[in-house]
CSV table of C-alpha atoms in Angstrom, one decimal:
chain,number,residue,atom,x,y,z
A,24,MET,CA,-0.3,24.5,26.2
A,25,ALA,CA,1.8,22.9,23.4
A,26,ALA,CA,2.2,19.1,23.4
A,27,PRO,CA,5.7,18.0,24.2
A,28,MET,CA,7.8,17.1,21.1
A,29,ALA,CA,7.5,13.3,20.2
A,30,THR,CA,10.6,11.2,20.6
A,31,LYS,CA,11.3,7.8,19.1
A,32,PRO,CA,11.3,5.1,21.8
A,33,THR,CA,14.6,3.4,22.6
A,34,THR,CA,13.5,0.9,25.2
A,35,PRO,CA,11.5,-2.4,24.5
A,36,LYS,CA,8.6,-1.1,26.4
A,37,GLY,CA,8.6,2.2,24.5
A,38,ARG,CA,8.6,0.3,21.2
A,39,ARG,CA,5.8,-1.9,22.3
A,40,THR,CA,3.8,1.1,23.3
A,41,ARG,CA,4.5,2.7,20.0
A,42,GLN,CA,3.3,-0.3,18.1
A,43,THR,CA,0.1,-0.4,20.3
A,44,ILE,CA,-0.6,3.1,19.2
A,45,LEU,CA,-0.1,2.3,15.6
A,46,ASP,CA,-2.4,-0.8,15.8
A,47,ALA,CA,-5.0,1.4,17.6
A,48,ALA,CA,-4.6,4.1,15.0
A,49,SER,CA,-5.1,1.6,12.2
A,50,LYS,CA,-8.5,0.7,13.8
A,51,VAL,CA,-9.6,4.2,14.2
A,52,PHE,CA,-8.6,5.3,10.7
A,53,THR,CA,-10.4,2.3,9.3
A,54,ARG,CA,-13.5,3.0,11.3
A,55,ASP,CA,-13.7,6.9,11.0
A,56,GLY,CA,-11.6,7.7,7.9
A,57,TYR,CA,-8.7,10.2,7.8
A,58,VAL,CA,-10.7,13.5,8.2
A,59,ASP,CA,-12.9,12.4,11.1
A,60,ALA,CA,-10.3,10.4,13.1
A,61,ARG,CA,-9.2,12.2,16.3
A,62,MET,CA,-6.2,11.7,18.3
A,63,SER,CA,-8.3,11.5,21.5
A,64,ASP,CA,-10.0,8.4,19.8
A,65,VAL,CA,-6.7,6.7,19.1
A,66,ALA,CA,-5.7,7.3,22.7
A,67,VAL,CA,-8.8,5.7,24.0
A,68,GLN,CA,-8.4,2.8,21.6
A,69,ALA,CA,-4.8,2.3,22.8
A,70,GLY,CA,-5.6,2.7,26.5
A,71,LEU,CA,-3.4,5.7,26.9
A,72,SER,CA,-3.8,9.3,28.0
A,73,LEU,CA,-3.8,11.9,25.3
A,74,GLY,CA,-0.6,13.3,26.7
A,75,GLY,CA,0.9,9.8,26.7
A,76,LEU,CA,-0.1,9.6,22.9
A,77,TYR,CA,1.6,12.9,22.1
A,78,ARG,CA,4.9,11.7,23.6
A,79,TYR,CA,5.1,9.3,20.7
A,80,PHE,CA,3.5,11.4,17.8
A,81,ASP,CA,3.2,15.2,17.3
A,82,ASN,CA,-0.2,15.2,15.6
A,83,LYS,CA,-2.6,13.1,13.5
A,84,GLU,CA,-0.7,13.8,10.3
A,85,ASP,CA,2.5,12.4,11.8
A,86,LEU,CA,0.7,9.4,13.3
A,87,PHE,CA,-1.1,8.6,10.0
A,88,GLY,CA,2.0,9.1,8.0
A,89,THR,CA,3.9,6.5,10.1
A,90,VAL,CA,1.0,4.1,9.7
A,91,ILE,CA,1.0,4.5,6.0
A,92,ARG,CA,4.8,4.2,5.6
A,93,ASP,CA,4.9,1.1,7.6
A,94,LEU,CA,2.0,-0.4,5.5
A,95,HIS,CA,3.8,0.6,2.3
A,96,GLU,CA,7.0,-1.2,3.4
A,97,GLU,CA,4.9,-4.4,4.0
A,98,LEU,CA,3.2,-3.9,0.7
A,99,PHE,CA,6.4,-3.6,-1.1
A,100,ARG,CA,7.8,-6.7,0.6
A,101,ARG,CA,4.7,-8.8,-0.1
A,102,SER,CA,4.8,-7.8,-3.8
A,103,ARG,CA,8.2,-9.3,-4.3
A,104,SER,CA,8.1,-12.6,-6.2
A,105,SER,CA,10.3,-15.5,-5.3
A,106,THR,CA,10.2,-16.6,-9.0
A,107,PRO,CA,12.5,-14.5,-11.2
A,108,ILE,CA,10.7,-12.7,-14.0
A,109,ALA,CA,13.3,-13.8,-16.4
A,110,GLU,CA,12.6,-17.5,-15.4
A,111,ASP,CA,8.7,-17.4,-15.7
A,112,PRO,CA,7.2,-13.9,-16.2
A,113,GLU,CA,3.6,-15.0,-15.8
A,114,ALA,CA,4.3,-16.8,-12.6
A,115,ALA,CA,6.4,-14.0,-11.2
A,116,LEU,CA,3.7,-11.4,-12.1
A,117,PHE,CA,0.9,-13.5,-10.4
A,118,GLU,CA,2.9,-14.1,-7.2
A,119,ALA,CA,3.7,-10.4,-6.9
A,120,ASN,CA,0.2,-9.3,-7.6
A,121,LEU,CA,-1.3,-11.9,-5.3
A,122,GLY,CA,1.1,-10.7,-2.4
A,123,TYR,CA,0.2,-7.1,-3.0
A,124,LEU,CA,-3.6,-7.6,-3.4
A,125,GLN,CA,-3.8,-9.9,-0.3
A,126,HIS,CA,-2.1,-7.3,1.9
A,127,TYR,CA,-4.2,-4.5,0.4
A,128,HIS,CA,-7.4,-6.6,1.1
A,129,ASP,CA,-6.3,-7.2,4.7
A,130,ASN,CA,-5.7,-3.4,5.3
A,131,SER,CA,-8.3,-2.1,2.9
A,132,GLY,CA,-9.9,0.3,5.5
A,133,VAL,CA,-6.6,2.1,6.2
A,134,LEU,CA,-5.9,2.3,2.5
A,135,ARG,CA,-9.3,3.8,1.8
A,136,ALA,CA,-8.5,6.4,4.5
A,137,PHE,CA,-5.2,7.0,2.8
A,138,ILE,CA,-6.9,7.9,-0.5
A,139,GLU,CA,-9.2,10.3,1.5
A,140,ALA,CA,-6.1,11.8,3.0
A,141,THR,CA,-4.6,12.5,-0.4
A,142,THR,CA,-7.4,14.9,-1.1
A,143,VAL,CA,-6.9,17.1,1.8
A,144,GLU,CA,-3.1,16.9,2.7
A,145,GLU,CA,-0.5,17.4,0.0
A,146,ARG,CA,2.1,15.4,2.0
A,147,PHE,CA,0.0,12.2,1.5
A,148,THR,CA,-0.2,12.8,-2.2
A,149,THR,CA,3.6,12.9,-2.2
A,150,ILE,CA,3.7,9.7,-0.1
A,151,TRP,CA,1.2,8.0,-2.6
A,152,TRP,CA,3.2,9.1,-5.6
A,153,THR,CA,6.6,7.9,-4.0
A,154,MET,CA,5.0,4.5,-3.1
A,155,ARG,CA,3.9,3.9,-6.7
A,156,GLU,CA,7.2,5.0,-8.2
A,157,ARG,CA,9.0,2.5,-6.0
A,158,HIS,CA,6.9,-0.4,-7.3
A,159,VAL,CA,7.4,1.0,-11.0
A,160,ALA,CA,11.1,1.3,-10.6
A,161,ARG,CA,11.5,-2.3,-9.3
A,162,PHE,CA,9.6,-3.7,-12.2
A,163,LEU,CA,11.4,-1.7,-14.8
A,164,HIS,CA,14.7,-2.8,-13.3
A,165,ALA,CA,13.5,-6.4,-13.6
A,166,ILE,CA,12.6,-6.3,-17.3
A,167,LYS,CA,15.5,-4.0,-18.4
A,168,ASN,CA,17.3,-6.5,-20.4
A,169,ASP,CA,14.5,-8.9,-21.2
A,170,GLU,CA,14.4,-9.2,-24.9
A,171,ARG,CA,10.9,-10.9,-24.8
A,172,VAL,CA,9.3,-7.6,-23.9
A,173,GLU,CA,7.7,-6.1,-26.8
A,174,LEU,CA,5.8,-2.7,-26.4
A,175,GLY,CA,5.5,-1.6,-30.0
A,176,GLY,CA,7.5,1.5,-29.4
A,177,LEU,CA,5.7,2.6,-26.2
A,178,ASP,CA,7.6,3.9,-23.3
A,179,PRO,CA,8.2,1.1,-20.7
A,180,ALA,CA,7.8,3.4,-17.7
A,181,THR,CA,4.5,4.7,-19.0
A,182,VAL,CA,3.1,1.2,-19.6
A,183,THR,CA,4.4,0.2,-16.2
A,184,ARG,CA,2.6,3.1,-14.5
A,185,ALA,CA,-0.6,2.2,-16.3
A,186,MET,CA,-0.4,-1.2,-15.1
A,187,ALA,CA,0.4,-0.2,-11.6
A,188,SER,CA,-2.5,2.1,-11.7
A,189,LEU,CA,-4.7,-0.8,-12.9
A,190,VAL,CA,-3.7,-2.9,-9.9
A,191,GLU,CA,-4.1,-0.1,-7.4
A,192,GLN,CA,-7.6,1.1,-8.6
A,193,THR,CA,-8.9,-2.5,-9.0
A,194,ALA,CA,-7.8,-3.2,-5.4
A,195,TYR,CA,-9.5,0.1,-4.3
A,196,THR,CA,-12.8,-0.6,-6.0
A,197,THR,CA,-12.9,-4.2,-5.1
A,198,PHE,CA,-11.7,-4.2,-1.6
A,199,ALA,CA,-11.8,-0.8,-0.1
A,200,HIS,CA,-15.3,-0.3,-1.3
A,201,ALA,CA,-16.4,-4.0,-1.2
A,202,ALA,CA,-19.8,-2.9,0.2
A,203,LEU,CA,-20.7,-1.2,-3.1
A,204,ASN,CA,-19.9,-4.3,-5.2
A,205,GLU,CA,-22.8,-6.5,-6.2
A,206,ALA,CA,-20.8,-9.6,-4.9
A,207,PRO,CA,-17.4,-10.1,-3.1
A,208,VAL,CA,-14.5,-11.2,-5.4
A,209,ASP,CA,-11.8,-13.2,-3.8
A,210,VAL,CA,-8.2,-12.1,-3.9
A,211,GLU,CA,-6.8,-14.8,-6.2
A,212,THR,CA,-9.4,-14.1,-8.8
A,213,VAL,CA,-8.5,-10.5,-8.9
A,214,ALA,CA,-4.8,-11.3,-9.0
A,215,ARG,CA,-5.4,-13.6,-12.0
A,216,ILE,CA,-7.3,-10.8,-13.8
A,217,VAL,CA,-4.7,-8.1,-13.3
A,218,THR,CA,-1.8,-10.6,-14.0
A,219,LYS,CA,-3.3,-11.3,-17.5
A,220,ALA,CA,-3.5,-7.5,-18.1
A,221,TRP,CA,0.2,-7.1,-17.1
A,222,TYR,CA,1.4,-10.1,-19.1
A,223,ARG,CA,-0.5,-9.2,-22.2
A,224,SER,CA,0.9,-5.6,-22.1
A,225,PHE,CA,4.5,-6.8,-21.9
A,226,TYR,CA,4.7,-10.3,-23.2
A,227,GLY,CA,1.7,-10.9,-25.5
A,228,ASN,CA,-1.1,-13.5,-24.8
A,229,PRO,CA,-0.9,-15.3,-21.4
A,230,SER,CA,-1.4,-19.0,-20.9
A,231,ALA,CA,-4.8,-20.4,-20.5
A,232,GLY,CA,-6.1,-20.8,-16.9
């Protein structure tokens, strides 16, 4: 028997239940990864029947896609600096990197599952690319008229994508696979390291410290 089509809740109770499901799903995907996670496990974690779960989400792909899109929105928000880059580029870059890395650290299990999902479902590769391009576009807009930027003839978009990849991969290896590292590295230290790389790439040598 086919599951009923999921509908977006319109009542406060429905919205609370939906959030309970998303919280439960984050725990299951963190624990089991994307491939091995099951809708029945999410239902148990959320305290719902499997039929109740399907009233909110059509399938595992739909559920995980929602978890990831919500997480990206928060990553994007957290990586917005309150310091204008035109005013203090190094401080702005550090604040943005710190916000991104802290939220990545706090959700590293789900993001590890996300990278796994990109290897088996094309839709998640598309989400991953769109997420990165959104960050890249914001930075390019911020430095568009900054005469201090000197790239030696290199394409700004290509350099920005390289730096975004640096931050993303550093977060993945440092936090999503923390158990493989010889010793833990705190978020602020990682933020300072990648900020120096960002700043050096666009503005020259960063300040000491």
